[in-house]
PDB file of C-alpha atoms in Angstrom:
ATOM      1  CA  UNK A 162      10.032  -0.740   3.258  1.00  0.00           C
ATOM      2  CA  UNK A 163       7.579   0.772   5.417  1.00  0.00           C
ATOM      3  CA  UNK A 164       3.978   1.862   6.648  1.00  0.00           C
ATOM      4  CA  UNK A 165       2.626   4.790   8.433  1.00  0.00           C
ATOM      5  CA  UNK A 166       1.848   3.926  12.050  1.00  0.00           C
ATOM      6  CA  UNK A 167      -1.831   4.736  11.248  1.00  0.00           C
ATOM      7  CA  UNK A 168      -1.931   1.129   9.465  1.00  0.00           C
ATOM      8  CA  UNK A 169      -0.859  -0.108  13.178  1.00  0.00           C
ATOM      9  CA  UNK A 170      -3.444   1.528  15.159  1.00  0.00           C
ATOM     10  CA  UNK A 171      -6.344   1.243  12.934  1.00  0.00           C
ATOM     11  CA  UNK A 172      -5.451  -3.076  12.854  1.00  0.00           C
ATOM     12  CA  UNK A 173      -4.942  -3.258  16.822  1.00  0.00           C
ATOM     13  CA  UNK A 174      -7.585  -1.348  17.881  1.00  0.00           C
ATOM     14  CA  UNK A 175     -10.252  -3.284  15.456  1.00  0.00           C
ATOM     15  CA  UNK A 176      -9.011  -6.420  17.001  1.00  0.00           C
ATOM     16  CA  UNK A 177      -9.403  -5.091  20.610  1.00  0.00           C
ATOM     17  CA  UNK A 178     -12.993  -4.431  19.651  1.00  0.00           C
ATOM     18  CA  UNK A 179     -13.979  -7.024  17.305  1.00  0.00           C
ATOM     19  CA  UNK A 180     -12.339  -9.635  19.288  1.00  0.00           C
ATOM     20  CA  UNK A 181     -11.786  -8.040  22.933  1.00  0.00           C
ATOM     21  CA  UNK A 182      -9.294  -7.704  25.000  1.00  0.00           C
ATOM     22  CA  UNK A 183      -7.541 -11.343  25.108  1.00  0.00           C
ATOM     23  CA  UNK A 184      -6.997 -11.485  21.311  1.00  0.00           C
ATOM     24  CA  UNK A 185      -6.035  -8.118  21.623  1.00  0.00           C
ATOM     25  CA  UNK A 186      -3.540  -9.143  23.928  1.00  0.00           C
ATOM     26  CA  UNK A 187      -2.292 -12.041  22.566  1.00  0.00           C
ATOM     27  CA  UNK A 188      -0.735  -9.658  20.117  1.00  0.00           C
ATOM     28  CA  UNK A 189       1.193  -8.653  22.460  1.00  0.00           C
ATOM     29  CA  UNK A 190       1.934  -5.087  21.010  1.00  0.00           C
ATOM     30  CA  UNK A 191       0.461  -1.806  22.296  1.00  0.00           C
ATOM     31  CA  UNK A 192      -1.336   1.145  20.129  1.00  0.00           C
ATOM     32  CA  UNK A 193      -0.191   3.760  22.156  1.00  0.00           C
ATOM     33  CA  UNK A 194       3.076   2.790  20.922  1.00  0.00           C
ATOM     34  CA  UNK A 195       2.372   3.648  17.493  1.00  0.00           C
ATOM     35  CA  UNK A 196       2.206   6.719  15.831  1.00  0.00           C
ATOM     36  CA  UNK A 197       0.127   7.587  13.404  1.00  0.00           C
ATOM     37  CA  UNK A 198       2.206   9.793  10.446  1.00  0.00           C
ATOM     38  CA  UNK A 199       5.526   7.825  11.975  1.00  0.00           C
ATOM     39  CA  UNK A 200       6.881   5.414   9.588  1.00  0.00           C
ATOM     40  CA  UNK A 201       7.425   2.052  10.655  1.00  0.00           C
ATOM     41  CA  UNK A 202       9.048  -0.934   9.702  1.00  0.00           C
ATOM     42  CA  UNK A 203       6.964  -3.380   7.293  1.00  0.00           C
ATOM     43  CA  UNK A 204       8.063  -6.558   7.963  1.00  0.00           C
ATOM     44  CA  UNK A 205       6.817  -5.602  11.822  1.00  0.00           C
ATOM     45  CA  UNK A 206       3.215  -4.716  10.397  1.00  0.00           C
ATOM     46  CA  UNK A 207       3.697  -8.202   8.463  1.00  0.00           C
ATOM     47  CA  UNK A 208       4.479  -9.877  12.157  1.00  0.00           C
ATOM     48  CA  UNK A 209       1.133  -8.309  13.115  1.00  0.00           C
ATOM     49  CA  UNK A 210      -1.089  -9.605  10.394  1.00  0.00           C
ATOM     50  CA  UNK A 211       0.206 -12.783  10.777  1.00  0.00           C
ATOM     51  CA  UNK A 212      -0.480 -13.461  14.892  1.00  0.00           C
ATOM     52  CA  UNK A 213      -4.125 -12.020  13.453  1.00  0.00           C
ATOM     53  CA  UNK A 214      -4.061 -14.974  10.698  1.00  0.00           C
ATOM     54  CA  UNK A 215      -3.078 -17.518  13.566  1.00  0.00           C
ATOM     55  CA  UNK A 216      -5.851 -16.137  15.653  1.00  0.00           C
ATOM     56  CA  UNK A 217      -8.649 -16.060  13.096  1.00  0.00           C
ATOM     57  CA  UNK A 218      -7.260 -19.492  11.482  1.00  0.00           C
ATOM     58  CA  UNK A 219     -10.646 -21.080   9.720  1.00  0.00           C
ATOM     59  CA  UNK A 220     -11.753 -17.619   9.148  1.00  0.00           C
ATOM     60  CA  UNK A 221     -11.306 -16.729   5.125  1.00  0.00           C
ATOM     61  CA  UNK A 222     -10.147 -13.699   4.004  1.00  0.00           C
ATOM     62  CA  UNK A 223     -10.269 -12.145   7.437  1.00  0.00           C
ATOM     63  CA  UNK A 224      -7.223  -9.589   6.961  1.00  0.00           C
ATOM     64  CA  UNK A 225      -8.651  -8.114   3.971  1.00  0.00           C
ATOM     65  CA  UNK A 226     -12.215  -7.545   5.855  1.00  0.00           C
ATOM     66  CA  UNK A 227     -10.092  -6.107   8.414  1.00  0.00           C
ATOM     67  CA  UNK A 228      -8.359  -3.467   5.705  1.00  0.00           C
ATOM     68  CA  UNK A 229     -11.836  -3.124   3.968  1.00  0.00           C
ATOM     69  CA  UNK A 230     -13.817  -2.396   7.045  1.00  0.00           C
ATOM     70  CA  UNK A 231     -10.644   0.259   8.554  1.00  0.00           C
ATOM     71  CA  UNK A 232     -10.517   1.936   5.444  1.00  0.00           C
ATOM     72  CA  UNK A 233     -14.366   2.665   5.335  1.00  0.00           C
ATOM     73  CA  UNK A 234     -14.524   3.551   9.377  1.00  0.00           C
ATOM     74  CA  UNK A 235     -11.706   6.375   8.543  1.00  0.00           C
ATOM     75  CA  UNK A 236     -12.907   9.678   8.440  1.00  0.00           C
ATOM     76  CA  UNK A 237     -10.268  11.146   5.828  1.00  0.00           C
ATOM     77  CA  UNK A 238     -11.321   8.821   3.305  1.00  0.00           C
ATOM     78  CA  UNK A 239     -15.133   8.566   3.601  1.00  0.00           C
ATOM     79  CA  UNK A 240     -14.938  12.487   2.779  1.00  0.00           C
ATOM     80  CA  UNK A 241     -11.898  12.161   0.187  1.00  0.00           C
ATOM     81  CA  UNK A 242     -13.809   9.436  -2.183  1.00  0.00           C
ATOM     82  CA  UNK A 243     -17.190   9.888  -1.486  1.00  0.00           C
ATOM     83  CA  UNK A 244     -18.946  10.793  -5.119  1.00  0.00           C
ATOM     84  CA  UNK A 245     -15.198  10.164  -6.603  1.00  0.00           C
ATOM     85  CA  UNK A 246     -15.206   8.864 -10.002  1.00  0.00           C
ATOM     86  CA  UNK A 247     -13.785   5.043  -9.365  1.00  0.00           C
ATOM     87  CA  UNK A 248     -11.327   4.905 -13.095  1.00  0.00           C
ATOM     88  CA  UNK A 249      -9.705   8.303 -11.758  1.00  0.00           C
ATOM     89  CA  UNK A 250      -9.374   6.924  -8.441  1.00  0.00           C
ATOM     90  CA  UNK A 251      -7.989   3.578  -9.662  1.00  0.00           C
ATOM     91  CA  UNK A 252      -5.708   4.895 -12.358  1.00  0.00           C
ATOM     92  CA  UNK A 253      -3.814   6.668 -10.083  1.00  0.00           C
ATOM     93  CA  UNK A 254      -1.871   4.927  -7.497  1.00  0.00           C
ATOM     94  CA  UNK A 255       0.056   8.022  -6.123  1.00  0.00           C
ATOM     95  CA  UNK A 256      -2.167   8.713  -3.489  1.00  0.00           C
ATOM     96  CA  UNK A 257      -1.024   6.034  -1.530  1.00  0.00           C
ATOM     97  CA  UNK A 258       2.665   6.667  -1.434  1.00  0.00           C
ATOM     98  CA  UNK A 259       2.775   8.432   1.116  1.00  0.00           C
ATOM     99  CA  UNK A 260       1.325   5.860   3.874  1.00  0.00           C
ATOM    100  CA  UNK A 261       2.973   2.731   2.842  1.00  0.00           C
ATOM    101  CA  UNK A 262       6.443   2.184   0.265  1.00  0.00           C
ATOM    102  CA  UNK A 263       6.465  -1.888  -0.135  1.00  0.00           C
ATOM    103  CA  UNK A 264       5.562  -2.156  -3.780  1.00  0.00           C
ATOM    104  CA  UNK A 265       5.569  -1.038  -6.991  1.00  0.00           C
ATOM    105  CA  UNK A 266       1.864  -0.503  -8.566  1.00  0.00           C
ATOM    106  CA  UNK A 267       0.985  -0.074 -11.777  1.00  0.00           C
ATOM    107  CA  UNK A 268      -2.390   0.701 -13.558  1.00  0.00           C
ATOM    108  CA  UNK A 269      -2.381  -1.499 -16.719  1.00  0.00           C
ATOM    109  CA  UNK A 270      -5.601  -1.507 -18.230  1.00  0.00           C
ATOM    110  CA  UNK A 271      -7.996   1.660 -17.577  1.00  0.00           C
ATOM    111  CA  UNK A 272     -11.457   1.801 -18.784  1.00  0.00           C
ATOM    112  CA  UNK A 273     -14.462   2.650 -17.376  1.00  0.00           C
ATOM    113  CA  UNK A 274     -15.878   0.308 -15.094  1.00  0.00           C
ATOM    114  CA  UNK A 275     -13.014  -1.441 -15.047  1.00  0.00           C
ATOM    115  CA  UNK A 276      -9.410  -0.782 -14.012  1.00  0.00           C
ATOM    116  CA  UNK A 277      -6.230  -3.267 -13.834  1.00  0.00           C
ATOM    117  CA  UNK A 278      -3.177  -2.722 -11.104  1.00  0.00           C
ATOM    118  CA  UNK A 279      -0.107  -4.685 -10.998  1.00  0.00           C
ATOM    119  CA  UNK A 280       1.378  -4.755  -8.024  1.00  0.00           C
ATOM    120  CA  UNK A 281       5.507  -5.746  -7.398  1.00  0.00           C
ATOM    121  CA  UNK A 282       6.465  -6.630  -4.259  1.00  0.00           C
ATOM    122  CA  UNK A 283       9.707  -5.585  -3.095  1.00  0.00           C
ATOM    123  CA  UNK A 284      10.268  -8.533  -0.434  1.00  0.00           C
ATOM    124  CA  UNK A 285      10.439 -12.111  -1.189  1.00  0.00           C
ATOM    125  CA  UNK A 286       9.110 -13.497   1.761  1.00  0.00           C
ATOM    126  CA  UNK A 287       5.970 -14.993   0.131  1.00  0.00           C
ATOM    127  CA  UNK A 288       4.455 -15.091   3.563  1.00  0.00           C
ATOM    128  CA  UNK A 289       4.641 -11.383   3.699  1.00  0.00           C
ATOM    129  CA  UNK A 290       3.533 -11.366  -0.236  1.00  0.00           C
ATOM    130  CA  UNK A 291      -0.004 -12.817   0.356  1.00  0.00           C
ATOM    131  CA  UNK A 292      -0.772 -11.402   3.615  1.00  0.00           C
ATOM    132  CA  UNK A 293      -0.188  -7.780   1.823  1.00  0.00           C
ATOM    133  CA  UNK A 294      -1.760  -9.148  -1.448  1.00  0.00           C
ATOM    134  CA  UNK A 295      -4.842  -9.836   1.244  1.00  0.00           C
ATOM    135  CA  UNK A 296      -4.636  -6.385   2.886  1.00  0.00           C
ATOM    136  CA  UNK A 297      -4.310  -4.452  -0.101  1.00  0.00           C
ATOM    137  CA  UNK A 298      -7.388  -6.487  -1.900  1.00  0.00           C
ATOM    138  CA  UNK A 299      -9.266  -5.344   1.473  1.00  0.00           C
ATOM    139  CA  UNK A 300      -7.999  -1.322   0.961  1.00  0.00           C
ATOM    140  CA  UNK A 301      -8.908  -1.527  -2.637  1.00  0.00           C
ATOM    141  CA  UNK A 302     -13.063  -3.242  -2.110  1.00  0.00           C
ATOM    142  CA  UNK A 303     -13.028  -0.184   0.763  1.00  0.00           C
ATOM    143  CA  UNK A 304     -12.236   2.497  -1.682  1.00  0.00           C
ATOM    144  CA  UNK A 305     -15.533   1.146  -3.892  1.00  0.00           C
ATOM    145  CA  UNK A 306     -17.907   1.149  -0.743  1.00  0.00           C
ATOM    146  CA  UNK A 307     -16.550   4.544   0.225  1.00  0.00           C
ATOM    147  CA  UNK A 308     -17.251   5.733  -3.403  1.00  0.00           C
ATOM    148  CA  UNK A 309     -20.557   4.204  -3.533  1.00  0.00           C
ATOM    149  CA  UNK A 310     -20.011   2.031  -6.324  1.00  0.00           C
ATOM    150  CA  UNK A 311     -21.238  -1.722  -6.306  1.00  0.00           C
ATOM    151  CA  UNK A 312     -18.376  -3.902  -7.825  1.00  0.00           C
ATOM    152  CA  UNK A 313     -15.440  -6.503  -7.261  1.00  0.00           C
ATOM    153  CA  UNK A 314     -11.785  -6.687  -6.507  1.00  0.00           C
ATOM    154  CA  UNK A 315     -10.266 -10.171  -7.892  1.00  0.00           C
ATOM    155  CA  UNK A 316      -6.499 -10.870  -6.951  1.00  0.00           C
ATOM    156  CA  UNK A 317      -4.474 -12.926  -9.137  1.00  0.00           C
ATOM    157  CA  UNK A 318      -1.030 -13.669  -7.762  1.00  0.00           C
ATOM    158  CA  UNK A 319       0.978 -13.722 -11.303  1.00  0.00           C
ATOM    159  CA  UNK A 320       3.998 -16.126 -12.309  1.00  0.00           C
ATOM    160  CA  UNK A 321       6.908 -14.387 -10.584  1.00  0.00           C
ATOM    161  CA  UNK A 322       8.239 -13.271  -7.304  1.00  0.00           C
ATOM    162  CA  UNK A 323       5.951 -10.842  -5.324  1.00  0.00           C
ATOM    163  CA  UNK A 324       3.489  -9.707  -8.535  1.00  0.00           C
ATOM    164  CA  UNK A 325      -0.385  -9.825  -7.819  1.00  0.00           C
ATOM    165  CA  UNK A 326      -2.606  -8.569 -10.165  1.00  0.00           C
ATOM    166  CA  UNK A 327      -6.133  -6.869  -9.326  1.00  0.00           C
ATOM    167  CA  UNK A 328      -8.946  -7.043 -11.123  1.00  0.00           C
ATOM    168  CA  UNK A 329     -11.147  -3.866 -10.225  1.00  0.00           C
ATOM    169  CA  UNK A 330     -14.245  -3.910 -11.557  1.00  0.00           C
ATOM    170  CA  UNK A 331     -18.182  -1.538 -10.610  1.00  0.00           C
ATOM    171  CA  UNK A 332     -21.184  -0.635 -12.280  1.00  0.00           C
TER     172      UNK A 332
END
């Protein structure tokens, strides 16, 4: 399992200015070490979110603003999805293979304005489970600001080991 070192830099260096320097280095792990098209080992980005949890404790869903707010500051995607149509976008789930391999998704309900993903975990460490479940929420409401669309992203974690289900929904 694995995510592109882009995941990496984009978290640290929204820490080190959101939060400054200390938080940043409480982390204790450097962004010049990270490389962004280099694949690197998921349970280490896990590691990361969770010193951020410990750091932000008190503040809700902070790891998913963090994914929301990266994914909207990154110049790829703000070009790739802007005027995208959100059920094309949402129905496919290929795009994304190729910066993180953790999980299985699946699109199970696809209509317009509204679009249903089940997502499989591969690990069982439910830590790891909900503080992807969070990022990936975070990814997913960033793809709907990018695309201009006014909507939600509920997350249901499902009876099972490591399945989340999201509820995508825009007008």
């Amino acid at each position: 399992m694995w995510v592109r070192g882009i995941f990496y830099r984009q978290v640290l260096k929204y820490i080190k200015q959101r939060r400054g320097q200390t938080s940043y280095d409480l982390l204790g792990m450097d962004i010049d070490k990270y490389k962004i098209e280099e694949k690197y080992d998921f349970e280490d980005f896990m590691t990361l979110l969770s010193k951020i949890k410990l750091i932000t404790s008190g503040e809700e869903d902070y790891i998913a603003k963090i994914s929301r707010e990266t994914m909207t500051e990154e110049a790829t995607w703000k070009n790739l999805f802007r005027r995208m149509d959100p059920t094309s976008v949402f129905a496919s789930t290929q795009r994304q293979d190729g910066r993180h391999q953790l999980a299985d998704y699946k699109p199970v309900i696809v209509a317009d304005g509204h679009v249903v993903i089940k997502m499989n975990m591969w690990t069982d460490n439910l830590e790891h489970q909900n503080l992807w479940a969070e990022f990936y929420q975070g990814r997913l409401e960033g793809i709907l600001e990018l695309m201009g669309r006014k909507g939600s992203v509920k997350q249901v974690r499902e009876f099972g080991n490591g399945i989340f289900t999201y509820t995508v929904e825009w007008v």
